Amino acid sequence: MIQGRKVTGQMLAAGLPKEIPQGMPFRKETVFFCSPPHLYSVYLWTEAFKESLSVENREAIYARQVQYVYKYLPASIVANIINGSILVFVQWTVISGHVLLIWFVCLAAVNLARWISYQSYRRNLLKSFSDRIWGNFYIFLLFISAVVWGSTGIWLFPEDNVVHHIFIVFILGGMTAGAAASTAALGGAFYFYCYPMIAPITIRYFLEGDKVHLSMGLLILIYALFSTLTARHVHRIIYDSIKLVFENEYEVSVRKKAEESLRESLERIEEKVGERTAELVEANRRLKEEILEREQAEEEKRELIDTLEKTLSEVKTLSGLLPICAACKKIRDDRGYWKQIESYLSEHSNAVFSHSICPECSRKLYPELDEPDED
C-alpha cells in the first residue's frame, strides 16, 4: 500500500477499471488517504516504462536540451561582447592596446561564429546535421569562447595591480554564474566553459605563492565548485522538466487513444441501437398493419356471422319422424291435430303452396275432360 502523499505527481487517475488494459505502461496500487480515510485504486507509471521512456526518447530529450541552449545563445553573445568591451576599456591603461585589440578581435570572431551557428540552427540550414552534431558544435564554440576569456589571466593580467586583478576575477566570476544558467541544460557544456576560463588565472594565483594569492586561488576554486553544483542542479531540473513533458505527452496520447476508442465504441453502439430501433419501428409498423388486418378480418367475420345468424333465424327446418296418414296424407302435429300436409309445411317452413292438379289426378277426377271431342 502506498501513502497518498507519496504518489503526488505520479497518480494518473482514480476509479479506473479493475483490470489494466494489456500493453499499457501502468501498474495498479492501493493508495490510502488520511483525510478522509479511504482506499483508492490508482494507476502509476511502471519502472520499466520509465526506463524504456528514457531509452527510446533519449535523442528527443537531447534535442530539447540543444533547443534550450540555442534559445539563450543570443543573450550570451550580447553579454560576451558587452563584458569584453568593458574589460578592454578598463584595462586600456595598464595593458598594451595591440594586445587588447587582438584579444577583442578573437572574442568577436568566436561570438560571430556562435551567431552564425545560431542562425543556421534556427533556420535549419544544415539539414544533414543531427541534434548530436549541433550540440557538440555548440560545446566546441563554447570551449573556444572560454579559452579566449581564460587568456585574460595570462595576456590581460597586469603586474602589481590588485584592482585590475580583482576586476578580471569579477568579470570571469560573472560569466561563470551566467553560464551556470544558460549552458546547464546541455550536460557537460558548463564544464567545457567554466574550467578552461578560470584555470589560467587560478594557476597564476597559485604560482605567486604568497598567502593572499593562494587564498584568492582557493576562493576561485571553491566558487567554481559551487557554480558546478548549481549548474548540475539546474541541469537536473531542466532534464526532469523535459522528461516530464514527454511523459505527459505520452499520457495525453494514451488518454486520446482511449477516448477515441471509447468514442468509436459509442458510435458503434449508437449505430447498432439506431439499426435495432429502425428494426423495432419496422416490426411495430408491420405488427400494427397485421393487427389492423386482423381487426378488419374479425369485423368481416362478425358481419358474416351476423348475416348467417339472421339468415338462419329466417330458415325453418323440418326434422325428425312425422306421423302422416297413409290414406289422406294428413300430418299429425305436436298437439295431436291432423292437418293437411300443405298447411303443416307452411307453418313449419317458409314454403308457400299454390294448388294445381297433376294429369293423373285430372284423369281420375275429371275423366270427361280427358275424352276426345265428337264432331
mmCIF file of C-alpha atoms in Angstrom:
data_model
loop_
_atom_site.group_PDB
_atom_site.id
_atom_site.type_symbol
_atom_site.label_atom_id
_atom_site.label_comp_id
_atom_site.label_asym_id
_atom_site.label_seq_id
_atom_site.Cartn_x
_atom_site.Cartn_y
_atom_site.Cartn_z
ATOM 1 C CA MET A 1 0.000 0.000 0.000
ATOM 2 C CA ILE A 2 1.255 3.485 -0.863
ATOM 3 C CA GLN A 3 0.582 6.553 1.231
ATOM 4 C CA GLY A 4 -1.333 9.213 -0.639
ATOM 5 C CA ARG A 5 1.351 11.910 -0.251
ATOM 6 C CA LYS A 6 3.997 9.682 -1.831
ATOM 7 C CA VAL A 7 2.167 9.378 -5.121
ATOM 8 C CA THR A 8 1.574 13.091 -5.571
ATOM 9 C CA GLY A 9 2.602 13.935 -9.131
ATOM 10 C CA GLN A 10 2.602 10.281 -10.165
ATOM 11 C CA MET A 11 -1.053 9.391 -9.801
ATOM 12 C CA LEU A 12 -2.842 9.161 -13.104
ATOM 13 C CA ALA A 13 -6.434 8.504 -12.186
ATOM 14 C CA ALA A 14 -8.709 7.020 -9.545
ATOM 15 C CA GLY A 15 -11.724 4.840 -10.048
ATOM 16 C CA LEU A 16 -10.362 3.239 -13.231
ATOM 17 C CA PRO A 17 -11.286 -0.304 -14.365
ATOM 18 C CA LYS A 18 -10.168 -3.168 -12.176
ATOM 19 C CA GLU A 19 -8.118 -4.755 -14.959
ATOM 20 C CA ILE A 20 -5.230 -2.825 -16.525
ATOM 21 C CA PRO A 21 -5.551 -2.851 -20.340
ATOM 22 C CA GLN A 22 -2.994 -5.085 -21.990
ATOM 23 C CA GLY A 23 0.118 -3.261 -23.164
ATOM 24 C CA MET A 24 -0.496 -0.148 -21.055
ATOM 25 C CA PRO A 25 2.568 1.026 -19.070
ATOM 26 C CA PHE A 26 0.734 1.203 -15.758
ATOM 27 C CA ARG A 27 0.775 -0.702 -12.539
ATOM 28 C CA LYS A 28 -2.102 -0.785 -10.095
ATOM 29 C CA GLU A 29 -1.585 0.305 -6.499
ATOM 30 C CA THR A 30 -3.832 0.733 -3.488
ATOM 31 C CA VAL A 31 -3.500 4.219 -2.009
ATOM 32 C CA PHE A 32 -4.634 5.270 1.461
ATOM 33 C CA PHE A 33 -5.706 8.853 2.035
ATOM 34 C CA CYS A 34 -5.903 10.011 5.609
ATOM 35 C CA SER A 35 -8.448 12.769 5.147
ATOM 36 C CA PRO A 36 -10.986 11.390 4.666
ATOM 37 C CA PRO A 37 -9.773 7.845 5.395
ATOM 38 C CA HIS A 38 -10.370 5.820 2.273
ATOM 39 C CA LEU A 39 -8.677 3.318 -0.018
ATOM 40 C CA TYR A 40 -8.384 4.130 -3.711
ATOM 41 C CA SER A 41 -7.179 2.105 -6.673
ATOM 42 C CA VAL A 42 -4.828 4.133 -8.880
ATOM 43 C CA TYR A 43 -2.600 3.580 -11.903
ATOM 44 C CA LEU A 44 1.094 4.558 -11.708
ATOM 45 C CA TRP A 45 3.793 4.565 -14.354
ATOM 46 C CA THR A 46 5.797 1.321 -14.244
ATOM 47 C CA GLU A 47 9.548 1.500 -13.711
ATOM 48 C CA ALA A 48 10.045 -0.494 -16.903
ATOM 49 C CA PHE A 49 8.114 2.159 -18.795
ATOM 50 C CA LYS A 50 10.216 4.933 -17.261
ATOM 51 C CA GLU A 51 13.385 3.126 -18.300
ATOM 52 C CA SER A 52 12.055 2.474 -21.799
ATOM 53 C CA LEU A 53 10.984 6.109 -21.999
ATOM 54 C CA SER A 54 14.475 7.312 -21.104
ATOM 55 C CA VAL A 55 15.997 4.939 -23.675
ATOM 56 C CA GLU A 56 13.565 5.443 -26.535
ATOM 57 C CA ASN A 57 13.297 9.221 -26.120
ATOM 58 C CA ARG A 58 16.899 9.935 -25.189
ATOM 59 C CA GLU A 59 17.552 11.573 -28.549
ATOM 60 C CA ALA A 60 14.300 13.532 -28.338
ATOM 61 C CA ILE A 61 15.201 14.774 -24.852
ATOM 62 C CA TYR A 62 18.688 15.682 -26.057
ATOM 63 C CA ALA A 63 17.118 17.592 -28.949
ATOM 64 C CA ARG A 64 15.060 19.617 -26.467
ATOM 65 C CA GLN A 65 18.234 20.340 -24.463
ATOM 66 C CA VAL A 66 20.016 21.576 -27.593
ATOM 67 C CA GLN A 67 16.997 23.703 -28.419
ATOM 68 C CA TYR A 68 17.122 25.190 -24.913
ATOM 69 C CA VAL A 69 20.812 26.258 -25.067
ATOM 70 C CA TYR A 70 20.453 27.697 -28.563
ATOM 71 C CA LYS A 71 17.421 29.639 -27.384
ATOM 72 C CA TYR A 72 19.573 31.612 -24.915
ATOM 73 C CA LEU A 73 22.641 31.837 -27.167
ATOM 74 C CA PRO A 74 21.890 35.386 -28.479
ATOM 75 C CA ALA A 75 21.752 36.747 -24.911
ATOM 76 C CA SER A 76 25.061 35.015 -24.148
ATOM 77 C CA ILE A 77 26.681 36.523 -27.260
ATOM 78 C CA VAL A 78 25.492 40.018 -26.315
ATOM 79 C CA ALA A 79 26.799 39.564 -22.758
ATOM 80 C CA ASN A 80 30.179 38.410 -24.129
ATOM 81 C CA ILE A 81 30.548 41.460 -26.371
ATOM 82 C CA ILE A 82 29.440 43.915 -23.667
ATOM 83 C CA ASN A 83 31.672 42.417 -20.971
ATOM 84 C CA GLY A 84 34.587 42.180 -23.393
ATOM 85 C CA SER A 85 34.164 45.827 -24.347
ATOM 86 C CA ILE A 86 34.079 46.865 -20.679
ATOM 87 C CA LEU A 87 37.186 44.791 -19.941
ATOM 88 C CA VAL A 88 39.113 46.367 -22.843
ATOM 89 C CA PHE A 89 38.054 49.820 -21.697
ATOM 90 C CA VAL A 90 39.132 49.221 -18.088
ATOM 91 C CA GLN A 91 42.438 47.516 -18.974
ATOM 92 C CA TRP A 92 43.379 50.011 -21.685
ATOM 93 C CA THR A 93 45.623 51.999 -19.341
ATOM 94 C CA VAL A 94 47.516 49.016 -17.948
ATOM 95 C CA ILE A 95 47.730 46.629 -20.943
ATOM 96 C CA SER A 96 49.101 47.255 -24.419
ATOM 97 C CA GLY A 97 46.441 48.392 -26.854
ATOM 98 C CA HIS A 98 47.599 45.942 -29.522
ATOM 99 C CA VAL A 99 47.161 43.019 -27.121
ATOM 100 C CA LEU A 100 43.716 44.246 -26.118
ATOM 101 C CA LEU A 101 42.588 44.704 -29.732
ATOM 102 C CA ILE A 102 43.874 41.249 -30.744
ATOM 103 C CA TRP A 103 42.080 39.706 -27.773
ATOM 104 C CA PHE A 104 38.836 41.548 -28.562
ATOM 105 C CA VAL A 105 39.012 40.558 -32.239
ATOM 106 C CA CYS A 106 39.411 36.899 -31.187
ATOM 107 C CA LEU A 107 36.448 37.263 -28.845
ATOM 108 C CA ALA A 108 34.338 38.906 -31.569
ATOM 109 C CA ALA A 109 35.309 36.207 -34.101
ATOM 110 C CA VAL A 110 34.306 33.419 -31.746
ATOM 111 C CA ASN A 111 30.984 35.076 -30.984
ATOM 112 C CA LEU A 112 30.403 35.733 -34.683
ATOM 113 C CA ALA A 113 30.874 32.010 -35.282
ATOM 114 C CA ARG A 114 28.434 31.321 -32.454
ATOM 115 C CA TRP A 115 25.899 33.740 -34.021
ATOM 116 C CA ILE A 116 26.249 32.038 -37.400
ATOM 117 C CA SER A 117 25.709 28.650 -35.759
ATOM 118 C CA TYR A 118 22.617 30.028 -34.011
ATOM 119 C CA GLN A 119 21.134 31.299 -37.274
ATOM 120 C CA SER A 120 21.974 28.035 -39.047
ATOM 121 C CA TYR A 121 20.330 26.011 -36.297
ATOM 122 C CA ARG A 122 17.272 28.267 -36.084
ATOM 123 C CA ARG A 123 16.691 28.246 -39.842
ATOM 124 C CA ASN A 124 17.739 24.604 -40.220
ATOM 125 C CA LEU A 125 20.217 25.493 -42.960
ATOM 126 C CA LEU A 126 22.337 22.383 -42.441
ATOM 127 C CA LYS A 127 19.692 19.673 -42.727
ATOM 128 C CA SER A 128 22.278 16.886 -42.616
ATOM 129 C CA PHE A 129 23.312 17.900 -39.084
ATOM 130 C CA SER A 130 21.749 15.837 -36.330
ATOM 131 C CA ASP A 131 20.965 17.191 -32.880
ATOM 132 C CA ARG A 132 24.090 15.491 -31.558
ATOM 133 C CA ILE A 133 26.244 17.368 -34.063
ATOM 134 C CA TRP A 134 24.580 20.670 -33.218
ATOM 135 C CA GLY A 135 25.109 20.005 -29.505
ATOM 136 C CA ASN A 136 28.773 19.121 -29.971
ATOM 137 C CA PHE A 137 29.267 22.172 -32.190
ATOM 138 C CA TYR A 138 27.733 24.356 -29.504
ATOM 139 C CA ILE A 139 30.064 22.905 -26.856
ATOM 140 C CA PHE A 140 33.093 23.325 -29.153
ATOM 141 C CA LEU A 141 32.425 27.040 -29.772
ATOM 142 C CA LEU A 142 31.622 27.466 -26.064
ATOM 143 C CA PHE A 143 35.005 25.940 -25.238
ATOM 144 C CA ILE A 144 36.789 28.285 -27.666
ATOM 145 C CA SER A 145 34.991 31.230 -26.072
ATOM 146 C CA ALA A 146 36.108 30.009 -22.616
ATOM 147 C CA VAL A 147 39.719 29.756 -23.833
ATOM 148 C CA VAL A 148 39.573 33.351 -25.071
ATOM 149 C CA TRP A 149 38.193 34.515 -21.740
ATOM 150 C CA GLY A 150 40.680 32.362 -19.848
ATOM 151 C CA SER A 151 43.548 34.003 -21.729
ATOM 152 C CA THR A 152 42.791 37.183 -19.793
ATOM 153 C CA GLY A 153 44.555 35.548 -16.853
ATOM 154 C CA ILE A 154 47.728 35.439 -18.977
ATOM 155 C CA TRP A 155 47.734 38.288 -21.522
ATOM 156 C CA LEU A 156 45.496 40.841 -19.805
ATOM 157 C CA PHE A 157 46.844 40.348 -16.278
ATOM 158 C CA PRO A 158 48.796 43.469 -15.216
ATOM 159 C CA GLU A 159 51.683 43.180 -12.803
ATOM 160 C CA ASP A 160 51.272 44.576 -9.269
ATOM 161 C CA ASN A 161 47.782 45.972 -9.859
ATOM 162 C CA VAL A 162 45.369 44.339 -7.429
ATOM 163 C CA VAL A 163 42.362 46.401 -8.502
ATOM 164 C CA HIS A 164 42.640 45.242 -12.116
ATOM 165 C CA HIS A 165 43.282 41.693 -10.899
ATOM 166 C CA ILE A 166 40.076 41.754 -8.883
ATOM 167 C CA PHE A 167 38.201 43.284 -11.825
ATOM 168 C CA ILE A 168 39.245 40.371 -14.078
ATOM 169 C CA VAL A 169 38.202 37.889 -11.405
ATOM 170 C CA PHE A 170 34.896 39.719 -11.008
ATOM 171 C CA ILE A 171 34.158 39.557 -14.761
ATOM 172 C CA LEU A 172 35.149 35.874 -15.009
ATOM 173 C CA GLY A 173 33.004 35.080 -11.968
ATOM 174 C CA GLY A 174 30.008 36.830 -13.501
ATOM 175 C CA MET A 175 30.487 34.989 -16.804
ATOM 176 C CA THR A 176 30.673 31.713 -14.866
ATOM 177 C CA ALA A 177 27.467 32.464 -12.957
ATOM 178 C CA GLY A 178 25.640 33.351 -16.165
ATOM 179 C CA ALA A 179 26.861 30.169 -17.858
ATOM 180 C CA ALA A 180 25.535 28.089 -14.955
ATOM 181 C CA ALA A 181 22.027 29.023 -16.102
ATOM 182 C CA SER A 182 22.409 29.391 -19.869
ATOM 183 C CA THR A 183 24.511 26.267 -20.567
ATOM 184 C CA ALA A 184 23.294 23.903 -17.829
ATOM 185 C CA ALA A 185 20.585 22.354 -19.997
ATOM 186 C CA LEU A 186 23.184 20.582 -22.114
ATOM 187 C CA GLY A 187 25.032 18.047 -19.984
ATOM 188 C CA GLY A 188 28.779 18.730 -19.779
ATOM 189 C CA ALA A 189 28.641 22.100 -21.540
ATOM 190 C CA PHE A 190 29.252 24.038 -18.328
ATOM 191 C CA TYR A 191 32.475 22.118 -17.581
ATOM 192 C CA PHE A 192 33.890 22.998 -21.006
ATOM 193 C CA TYR A 193 33.195 26.661 -20.269
ATOM 194 C CA CYS A 194 33.887 27.139 -16.572
ATOM 195 C CA TYR A 195 37.210 25.365 -16.024
ATOM 196 C CA PRO A 196 39.081 26.468 -19.188
ATOM 197 C CA MET A 197 38.067 30.040 -18.282
ATOM 198 C CA ILE A 198 39.174 30.065 -14.627
ATOM 199 C CA ALA A 199 42.098 27.641 -14.876
ATOM 200 C CA PRO A 200 44.759 30.123 -16.145
ATOM 201 C CA ILE A 201 44.109 32.816 -13.531
ATOM 202 C CA THR A 202 43.785 30.225 -10.751
ATOM 203 C CA ILE A 203 47.100 28.647 -11.715
ATOM 204 C CA ARG A 204 48.690 32.071 -11.878
ATOM 205 C CA TYR A 205 47.488 32.894 -8.349
ATOM 206 C CA PHE A 206 48.845 29.620 -7.029
ATOM 207 C CA LEU A 207 52.195 30.242 -8.756
ATOM 208 C CA GLU A 208 52.533 33.567 -6.950
ATOM 209 C CA GLY A 209 52.967 31.589 -3.750
ATOM 210 C CA ASP A 210 52.046 34.225 -1.155
ATOM 211 C CA LYS A 211 49.149 33.958 1.238
ATOM 212 C CA VAL A 212 46.880 36.426 -0.479
ATOM 213 C CA HIS A 213 47.263 34.907 -3.940
ATOM 214 C CA LEU A 214 46.935 31.367 -2.629
ATOM 215 C CA SER A 215 43.751 32.352 -0.802
ATOM 216 C CA MET A 216 42.349 34.037 -3.907
ATOM 217 C CA GLY A 217 43.142 30.942 -5.994
ATOM 218 C CA LEU A 218 41.451 28.752 -3.412
ATOM 219 C CA LEU A 219 38.376 31.016 -3.333
ATOM 220 C CA ILE A 220 38.144 30.858 -7.125
ATOM 221 C CA LEU A 221 38.222 27.028 -6.963
ATOM 222 C CA ILE A 222 35.538 27.000 -4.257
ATOM 223 C CA TYR A 223 33.429 29.379 -6.343
ATOM 224 C CA ALA A 224 33.888 27.154 -9.384
ATOM 225 C CA LEU A 225 32.918 24.104 -7.350
ATOM 226 C CA PHE A 226 29.688 25.660 -6.085
ATOM 227 C CA SER A 227 28.925 27.014 -9.554
ATOM 228 C CA THR A 228 29.341 23.457 -10.841
ATOM 229 C CA LEU A 229 26.930 22.149 -8.213
ATOM 230 C CA THR A 230 24.461 24.883 -9.158
ATOM 231 C CA ALA A 231 24.806 24.033 -12.847
ATOM 232 C CA ARG A 232 24.275 20.327 -12.103
ATOM 233 C CA HIS A 233 21.139 21.156 -10.110
ATOM 234 C CA VAL A 234 19.786 23.396 -12.866
ATOM 235 C CA HIS A 235 20.604 20.693 -15.407
ATOM 236 C CA ARG A 236 18.655 18.111 -13.393
ATOM 237 C CA ILE A 237 15.670 20.449 -13.097
ATOM 238 C CA ILE A 238 15.640 21.139 -16.849
ATOM 239 C CA TYR A 239 16.172 17.459 -17.695
ATOM 240 C CA ASP A 240 13.363 16.323 -15.396
ATOM 241 C CA SER A 241 11.080 19.019 -16.813
ATOM 242 C CA ILE A 242 11.741 17.893 -20.375
ATOM 243 C CA LYS A 243 11.299 14.246 -19.386
ATOM 244 C CA LEU A 244 8.052 15.095 -17.597
ATOM 245 C CA VAL A 245 6.834 16.803 -20.756
ATOM 246 C CA PHE A 246 7.418 13.576 -22.702
ATOM 247 C CA GLU A 247 5.674 11.528 -20.027
ATOM 248 C CA ASN A 248 2.729 13.920 -20.066
ATOM 249 C CA GLU A 249 2.633 13.843 -23.859
ATOM 250 C CA TYR A 250 2.569 10.038 -23.733
ATOM 251 C CA GLU A 251 -0.148 10.117 -21.097
ATOM 252 C CA VAL A 252 -2.154 12.535 -23.238
ATOM 253 C CA SER A 253 -1.696 10.280 -26.277
ATOM 254 C CA VAL A 254 -2.824 7.251 -24.240
ATOM 255 C CA ARG A 255 -5.850 9.164 -23.000
ATOM 256 C CA LYS A 256 -6.633 10.367 -26.518
ATOM 257 C CA LYS A 257 -6.410 6.805 -27.822
ATOM 258 C CA ALA A 258 -8.667 5.615 -25.001
ATOM 259 C CA GLU A 259 -11.117 8.460 -25.661
ATOM 260 C CA GLU A 260 -11.018 7.735 -29.396
ATOM 261 C CA SER A 261 -11.621 4.048 -28.742
ATOM 262 C CA LEU A 262 -14.473 4.932 -26.385
ATOM 263 C CA ARG A 263 -15.890 7.350 -28.958
ATOM 264 C CA GLU A 264 -15.732 4.684 -31.663
ATOM 265 C CA SER A 265 -17.382 2.183 -29.325
ATOM 266 C CA LEU A 266 -20.123 4.673 -28.533
ATOM 267 C CA GLU A 267 -20.600 5.374 -32.234
ATOM 268 C CA ARG A 268 -20.836 1.661 -32.945
ATOM 269 C CA ILE A 269 -23.290 1.246 -30.081
ATOM 270 C CA GLU A 270 -25.345 4.197 -31.312
ATOM 271 C CA GLU A 271 -25.281 2.758 -34.821
ATOM 272 C CA LYS A 272 -26.408 -0.624 -33.573
ATOM 273 C CA VAL A 273 -29.053 0.996 -31.383
ATOM 274 C CA GLY A 274 -30.209 3.020 -34.398
ATOM 275 C CA GLU A 275 -30.376 -0.101 -36.552
ATOM 276 C CA ARG A 276 -32.171 -2.000 -33.817
ATOM 277 C CA THR A 277 -34.550 0.925 -33.285
ATOM 278 C CA ALA A 278 -35.290 1.044 -37.016
ATOM 279 C CA GLU A 279 -35.927 -2.712 -36.973
ATOM 280 C CA LEU A 280 -38.234 -2.337 -33.977
ATOM 281 C CA VAL A 281 -40.068 0.557 -35.655
ATOM 282 C CA GLU A 282 -40.497 -1.519 -38.817
ATOM 283 C CA ALA A 283 -41.616 -4.544 -36.775
ATOM 284 C CA ASN A 284 -44.032 -2.341 -34.857
ATOM 285 C CA ARG A 285 -45.404 -0.949 -38.140
ATOM 286 C CA ARG A 286 -45.875 -4.451 -39.539
ATOM 287 C CA LEU A 287 -47.493 -5.529 -36.284
ATOM 288 C CA LYS A 288 -49.892 -2.607 -36.418
ATOM 289 C CA GLU A 289 -50.767 -3.465 -40.024
ATOM 290 C CA GLU A 290 -51.263 -7.099 -39.050
ATOM 291 C CA ILE A 291 -53.441 -6.071 -36.101
ATOM 292 C CA LEU A 292 -55.444 -3.801 -38.398
ATOM 293 C CA GLU A 293 -55.850 -6.605 -40.928
ATOM 294 C CA ARG A 294 -56.917 -8.976 -38.170
ATOM 295 C CA GLU A 295 -59.382 -6.420 -36.830
ATOM 296 C CA GLN A 296 -60.782 -6.000 -40.332
ATOM 297 C CA ALA A 297 -60.968 -9.786 -40.743
ATOM 298 C CA GLU A 298 -62.654 -10.071 -37.349
ATOM 299 C CA GLU A 299 -65.106 -7.369 -38.365
ATOM 300 C CA GLU A 300 -65.861 -9.145 -41.635
ATOM 301 C CA LYS A 301 -66.188 -12.420 -39.761
ATOM 302 C CA ARG A 302 -68.507 -10.807 -37.272
ATOM 303 C CA GLU A 303 -70.621 -9.339 -40.061
ATOM 304 C CA LEU A 304 -70.719 -12.721 -41.801
ATOM 305 C CA ILE A 305 -71.762 -14.432 -38.575
ATOM 306 C CA ASP A 306 -74.474 -11.823 -38.048
ATOM 307 C CA THR A 307 -75.688 -12.376 -41.609
ATOM 308 C CA LEU A 308 -75.662 -16.135 -41.179
ATOM 309 C CA GLU A 309 -77.443 -15.867 -37.863
ATOM 310 C CA LYS A 310 -80.012 -13.592 -39.429
ATOM 311 C CA THR A 311 -80.424 -15.971 -42.366
ATOM 312 C CA LEU A 312 -80.621 -18.985 -40.112
ATOM 313 C CA SER A 313 -83.184 -17.230 -37.989
ATOM 314 C CA GLU A 314 -85.344 -16.873 -41.063
ATOM 315 C CA VAL A 315 -84.884 -20.500 -42.119
ATOM 316 C CA LYS A 316 -87.277 -23.083 -40.660
ATOM 317 C CA THR A 317 -86.188 -26.664 -40.938
ATOM 318 C CA LEU A 318 -88.126 -29.864 -40.523
ATOM 319 C CA SER A 319 -86.521 -32.830 -38.915
ATOM 320 C CA GLY A 320 -87.434 -35.963 -37.066
ATOM 321 C CA LEU A 321 -90.258 -38.513 -37.619
ATOM 322 C CA LEU A 322 -93.516 -37.031 -38.984
ATOM 323 C CA PRO A 323 -96.720 -39.077 -38.494
ATOM 324 C CA ILE A 324 -98.668 -38.956 -41.769
ATOM 325 C CA CYS A 325 -101.928 -40.614 -42.723
ATOM 326 C CA ALA A 326 -101.448 -43.378 -45.252
ATOM 327 C CA ALA A 327 -104.795 -42.614 -46.902
ATOM 328 C CA CYS A 328 -105.457 -38.876 -46.884
ATOM 329 C CA LYS A 329 -101.808 -37.846 -46.307
ATOM 330 C CA LYS A 330 -102.642 -35.572 -43.353
ATOM 331 C CA ILE A 331 -99.940 -34.951 -40.803
ATOM 332 C CA ARG A 332 -100.411 -35.048 -37.072
ATOM 333 C CA ASP A 333 -98.869 -32.106 -35.246
ATOM 334 C CA ASP A 334 -97.469 -31.985 -31.745
ATOM 335 C CA ARG A 335 -100.880 -31.244 -30.259
ATOM 336 C CA GLY A 336 -102.485 -34.286 -31.886
ATOM 337 C CA TYR A 337 -104.381 -32.470 -34.631
ATOM 338 C CA TRP A 338 -104.375 -33.779 -38.172
ATOM 339 C CA LYS A 339 -103.612 -31.145 -40.720
ATOM 340 C CA GLN A 340 -103.299 -31.031 -44.398
ATOM 341 C CA ILE A 341 -99.732 -31.521 -45.467
ATOM 342 C CA GLU A 342 -99.531 -28.121 -47.159
ATOM 343 C CA SER A 343 -100.831 -26.387 -44.023
ATOM 344 C CA TYR A 344 -98.293 -28.165 -41.853
ATOM 345 C CA LEU A 345 -95.384 -27.361 -44.143
ATOM 346 C CA SER A 346 -96.448 -23.726 -44.414
ATOM 347 C CA GLU A 347 -96.448 -23.438 -40.624
ATOM 348 C CA HIS A 348 -93.093 -25.089 -40.195
ATOM 349 C CA SER A 349 -91.189 -23.614 -43.145
ATOM 350 C CA ASN A 350 -91.160 -20.659 -45.469
ATOM 351 C CA ALA A 351 -92.671 -22.679 -48.258
ATOM 352 C CA VAL A 352 -95.806 -21.280 -49.929
ATOM 353 C CA PHE A 353 -98.091 -23.655 -51.760
ATOM 354 C CA SER A 354 -100.162 -22.974 -54.848
ATOM 355 C CA HIS A 355 -102.765 -25.588 -55.760
ATOM 356 C CA SER A 356 -102.899 -27.290 -59.137
ATOM 357 C CA ILE A 357 -103.711 -30.794 -60.411
ATOM 358 C CA CYS A 358 -101.463 -33.354 -61.958
ATOM 359 C CA PRO A 359 -102.525 -35.195 -65.165
ATOM 360 C CA GLU A 360 -103.078 -38.500 -63.356
ATOM 361 C CA CYS A 361 -105.444 -36.950 -60.814
ATOM 362 C CA SER A 362 -107.083 -34.979 -63.560
ATOM 363 C CA ARG A 363 -107.995 -38.218 -65.391
ATOM 364 C CA LYS A 364 -109.286 -39.721 -62.148
ATOM 365 C CA LEU A 365 -111.269 -36.728 -61.012
ATOM 366 C CA TYR A 366 -112.286 -35.275 -64.285
ATOM 367 C CA PRO A 367 -112.465 -38.129 -66.783
ATOM 368 C CA GLU A 368 -114.785 -36.191 -69.045
ATOM 369 C CA LEU A 369 -112.007 -33.682 -69.617
ATOM 370 C CA ASP A 370 -109.885 -36.449 -70.941
ATOM 371 C CA GLU A 371 -112.455 -37.745 -73.555
ATOM 372 C CA PRO A 372 -111.921 -36.666 -77.173
ATOM 373 C CA ASP A 373 -114.370 -34.193 -78.671
ATOM 374 C CA GLU A 374 -117.016 -35.611 -81.119
ATOM 375 C CA ASP A 375 -117.655 -33.627 -84.194
#
